[in-house]
Short mmCIF file of C-alpha atoms and ligand atoms in Angstrom, two decimals:
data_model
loop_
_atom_site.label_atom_id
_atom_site.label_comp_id
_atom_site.label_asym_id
_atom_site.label_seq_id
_atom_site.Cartn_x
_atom_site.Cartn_y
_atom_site.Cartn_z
CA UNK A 85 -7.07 -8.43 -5.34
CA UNK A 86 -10.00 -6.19 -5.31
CA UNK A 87 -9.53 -2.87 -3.29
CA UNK A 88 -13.02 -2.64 -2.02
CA UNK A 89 -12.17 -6.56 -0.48
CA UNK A 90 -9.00 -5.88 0.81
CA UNK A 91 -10.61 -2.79 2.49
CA UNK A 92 -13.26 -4.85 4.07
CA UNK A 93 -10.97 -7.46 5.79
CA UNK A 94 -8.62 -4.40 6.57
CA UNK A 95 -11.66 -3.23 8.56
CA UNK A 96 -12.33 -6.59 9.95
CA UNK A 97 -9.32 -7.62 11.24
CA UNK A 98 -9.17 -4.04 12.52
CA UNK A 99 -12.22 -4.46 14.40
CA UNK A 100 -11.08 -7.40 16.22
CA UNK A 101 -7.65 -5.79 17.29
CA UNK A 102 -9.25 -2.54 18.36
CA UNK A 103 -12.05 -4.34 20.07
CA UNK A 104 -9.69 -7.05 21.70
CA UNK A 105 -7.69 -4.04 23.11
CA UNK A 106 -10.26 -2.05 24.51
CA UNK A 107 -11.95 -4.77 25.69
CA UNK A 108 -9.11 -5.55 28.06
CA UNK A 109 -8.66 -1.88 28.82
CA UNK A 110 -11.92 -1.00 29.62
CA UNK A 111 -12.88 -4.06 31.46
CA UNK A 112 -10.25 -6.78 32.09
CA UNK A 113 -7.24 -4.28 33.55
CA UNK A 114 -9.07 -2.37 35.97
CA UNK A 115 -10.13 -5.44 37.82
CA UNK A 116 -6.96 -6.96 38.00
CA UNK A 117 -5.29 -4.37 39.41
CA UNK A 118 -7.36 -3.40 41.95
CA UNK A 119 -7.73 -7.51 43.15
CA UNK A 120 -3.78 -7.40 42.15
CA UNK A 121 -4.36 -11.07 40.64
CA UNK A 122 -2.91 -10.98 36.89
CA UNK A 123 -4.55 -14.31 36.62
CA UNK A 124 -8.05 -13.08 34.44
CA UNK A 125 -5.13 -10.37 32.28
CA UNK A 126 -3.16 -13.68 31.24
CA UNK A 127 -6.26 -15.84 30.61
CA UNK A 128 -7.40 -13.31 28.35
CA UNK A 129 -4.42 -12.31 26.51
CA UNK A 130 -4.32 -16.19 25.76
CA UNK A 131 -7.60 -16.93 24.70
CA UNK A 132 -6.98 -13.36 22.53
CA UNK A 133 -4.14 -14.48 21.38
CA UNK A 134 -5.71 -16.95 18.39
CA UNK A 135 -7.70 -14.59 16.83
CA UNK A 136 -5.83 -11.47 17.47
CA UNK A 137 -2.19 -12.40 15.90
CA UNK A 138 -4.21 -13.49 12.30
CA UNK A 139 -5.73 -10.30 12.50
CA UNK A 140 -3.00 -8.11 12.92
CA UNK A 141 -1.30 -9.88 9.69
CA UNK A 142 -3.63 -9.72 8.03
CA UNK A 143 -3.73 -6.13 8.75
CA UNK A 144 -0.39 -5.78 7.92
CA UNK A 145 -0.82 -7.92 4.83
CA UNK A 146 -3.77 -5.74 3.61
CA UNK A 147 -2.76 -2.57 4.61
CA UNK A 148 0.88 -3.08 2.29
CA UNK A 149 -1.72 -4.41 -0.20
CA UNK A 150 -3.55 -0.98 -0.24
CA UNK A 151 -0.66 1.45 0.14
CA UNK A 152 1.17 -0.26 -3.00
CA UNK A 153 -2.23 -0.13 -5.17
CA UNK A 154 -2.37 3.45 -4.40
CA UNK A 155 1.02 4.31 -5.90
CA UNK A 156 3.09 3.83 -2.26
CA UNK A 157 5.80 1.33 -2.89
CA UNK A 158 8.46 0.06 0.02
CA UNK A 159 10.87 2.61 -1.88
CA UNK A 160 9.28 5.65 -1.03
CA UNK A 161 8.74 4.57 2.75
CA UNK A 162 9.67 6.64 5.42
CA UNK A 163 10.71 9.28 3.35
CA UNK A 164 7.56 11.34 4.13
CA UNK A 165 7.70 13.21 1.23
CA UNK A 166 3.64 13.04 0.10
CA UNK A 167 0.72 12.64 2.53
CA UNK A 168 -0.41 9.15 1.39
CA UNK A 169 3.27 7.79 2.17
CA UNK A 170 3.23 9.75 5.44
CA UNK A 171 0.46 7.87 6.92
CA UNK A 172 1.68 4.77 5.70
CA UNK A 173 5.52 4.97 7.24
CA UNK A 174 3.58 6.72 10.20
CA UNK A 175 1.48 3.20 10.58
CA UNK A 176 4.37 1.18 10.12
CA UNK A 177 6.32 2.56 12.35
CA UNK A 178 3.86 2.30 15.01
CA UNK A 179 3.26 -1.59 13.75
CA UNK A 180 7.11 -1.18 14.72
CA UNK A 181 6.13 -0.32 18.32
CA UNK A 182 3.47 -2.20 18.96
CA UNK A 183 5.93 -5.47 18.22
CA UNK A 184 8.62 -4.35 20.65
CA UNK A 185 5.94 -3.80 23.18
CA UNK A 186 4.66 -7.02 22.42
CA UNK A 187 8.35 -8.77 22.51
CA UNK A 188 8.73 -6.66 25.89
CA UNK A 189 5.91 -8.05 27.66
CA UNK A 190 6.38 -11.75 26.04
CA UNK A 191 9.63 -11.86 27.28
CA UNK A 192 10.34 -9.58 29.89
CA UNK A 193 7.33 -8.66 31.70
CA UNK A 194 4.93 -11.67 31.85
CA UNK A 195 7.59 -14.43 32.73
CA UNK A 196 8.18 -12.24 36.37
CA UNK A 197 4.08 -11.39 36.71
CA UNK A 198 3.46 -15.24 37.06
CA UNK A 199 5.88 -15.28 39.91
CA UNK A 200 4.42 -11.90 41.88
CA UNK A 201 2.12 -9.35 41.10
CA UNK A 202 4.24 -6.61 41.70
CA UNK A 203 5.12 -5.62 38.08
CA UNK A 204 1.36 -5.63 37.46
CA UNK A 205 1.43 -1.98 36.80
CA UNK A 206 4.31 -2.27 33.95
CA UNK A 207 2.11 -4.81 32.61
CA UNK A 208 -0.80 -2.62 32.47
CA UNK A 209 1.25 0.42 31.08
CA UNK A 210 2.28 -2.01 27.81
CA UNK A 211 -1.26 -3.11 27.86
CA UNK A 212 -2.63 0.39 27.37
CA UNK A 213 0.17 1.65 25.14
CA UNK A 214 -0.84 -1.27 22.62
CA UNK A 215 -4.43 0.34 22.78
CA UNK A 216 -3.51 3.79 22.30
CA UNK A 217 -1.74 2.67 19.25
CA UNK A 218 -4.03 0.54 17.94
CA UNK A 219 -6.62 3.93 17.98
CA UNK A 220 -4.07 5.49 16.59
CA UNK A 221 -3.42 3.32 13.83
CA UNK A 222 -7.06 3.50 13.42
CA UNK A 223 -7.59 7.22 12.74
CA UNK A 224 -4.76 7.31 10.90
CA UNK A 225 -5.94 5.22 8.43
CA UNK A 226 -9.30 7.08 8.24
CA UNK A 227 -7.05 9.99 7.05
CA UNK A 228 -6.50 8.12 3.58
CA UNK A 229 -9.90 8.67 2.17
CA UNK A 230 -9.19 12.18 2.71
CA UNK A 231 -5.73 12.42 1.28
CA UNK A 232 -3.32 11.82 4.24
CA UNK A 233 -1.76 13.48 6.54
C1 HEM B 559 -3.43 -1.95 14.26
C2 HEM B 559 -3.24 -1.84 12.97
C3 HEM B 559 -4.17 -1.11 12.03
C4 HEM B 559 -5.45 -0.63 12.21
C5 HEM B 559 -6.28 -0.68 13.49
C6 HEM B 559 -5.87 -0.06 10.96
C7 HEM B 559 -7.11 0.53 10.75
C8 HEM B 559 -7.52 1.13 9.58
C9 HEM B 559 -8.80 1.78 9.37
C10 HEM B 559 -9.92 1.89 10.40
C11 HEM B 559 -8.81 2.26 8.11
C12 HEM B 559 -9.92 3.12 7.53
C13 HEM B 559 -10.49 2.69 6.22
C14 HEM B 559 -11.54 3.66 5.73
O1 HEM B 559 -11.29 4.88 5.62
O2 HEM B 559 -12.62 3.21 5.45
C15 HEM B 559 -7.54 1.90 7.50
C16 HEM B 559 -7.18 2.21 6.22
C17 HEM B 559 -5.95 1.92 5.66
N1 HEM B 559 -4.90 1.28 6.26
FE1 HEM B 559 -4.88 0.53 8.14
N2 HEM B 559 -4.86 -0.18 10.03
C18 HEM B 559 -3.81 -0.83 10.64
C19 HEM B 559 -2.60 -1.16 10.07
C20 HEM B 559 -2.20 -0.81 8.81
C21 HEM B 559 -0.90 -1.08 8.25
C22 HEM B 559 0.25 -1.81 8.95
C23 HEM B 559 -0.90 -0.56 6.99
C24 HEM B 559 0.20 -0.57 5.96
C25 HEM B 559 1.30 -0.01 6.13
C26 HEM B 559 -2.20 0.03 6.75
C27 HEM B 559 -2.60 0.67 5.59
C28 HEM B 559 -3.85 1.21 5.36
C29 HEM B 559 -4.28 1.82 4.10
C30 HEM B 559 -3.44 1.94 2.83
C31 HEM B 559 -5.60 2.25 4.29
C32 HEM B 559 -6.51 2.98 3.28
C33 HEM B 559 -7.54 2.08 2.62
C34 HEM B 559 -8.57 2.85 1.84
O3 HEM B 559 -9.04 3.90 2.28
O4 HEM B 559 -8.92 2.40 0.73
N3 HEM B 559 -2.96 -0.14 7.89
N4 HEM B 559 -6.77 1.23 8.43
#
């Protein structure tokens, strides 16, 4: 497929998992943990949850997509050996992260929060983690156009 197209629904789907992630930062969290209630957190995270799993594999999809048209194939990963390859082992290993987080709050954190609020605050630290990364992930890949890292 085209670069230029692959580059725009990069950016796309990027804008949707950046944007989701902030958006809950910035101004679902803070409300539910001063109120305490993880009620409006969950509601979110499931109404997110639709739009914001296609886009991250599509992400995932595209980004591969890119890094192999630019010479970056799965047997040079993680060797970090050229600065192309760097910031493409360096995203997937965060994309790494970001699905243990995920698996950790699926399954460990979220099943207890429905019962009491009082691992709100682990919930909010895997919450903001996911955001940090998905910046991350973000100026990383603005690093490509000017060589790597
Ligand atoms: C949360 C996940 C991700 C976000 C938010 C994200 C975001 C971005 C952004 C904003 C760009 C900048 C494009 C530009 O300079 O115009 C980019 C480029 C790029 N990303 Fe990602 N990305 C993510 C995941 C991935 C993954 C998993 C890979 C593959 C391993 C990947 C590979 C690339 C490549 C190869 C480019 C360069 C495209 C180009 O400049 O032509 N990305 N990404």
């Amino acid at each position: 497929m085209n670069h230029h197209l692959l580059l725009i629904i990069h950016l796309v789907a990027a804008t949707i998992w950046v944007g989701g992630h902030l958006y809950v930062c910035l101004c679902v969290l803070p409300g539910v943990l001063k109120s305490k209630d993880a009620g409006p957190l969950l509601r979110f995270e499931k109404s997110f949850e639709p739009l914001g799993m296609p886009a991250l594999v599509l992400l995932v999809g595209t980004g591969i997509w890119m890094a192999l048209q630019f010479g970056v194939y799965p047997s040079q990963w993680f060797s970090f050996a050229s600065p192309l390859e760097r910031v493409v082992s360096v995203k997937l290993l965060l994309l790494l992260l970001t699905v243990v987080l995920a698996l950790s709050a699926q399954l460990r954190v979220i099943p207890t929060l429905k019962q009491s609020a009082a691992r709100l605050n682990e919930m909010a630290v895997h919450v903001v983690l996911v955001t940090l990364i998905a910046l991350a992930m973000l100026v990383l890949g603005s690093f490509i156009r000017y060589g790597g890292i």
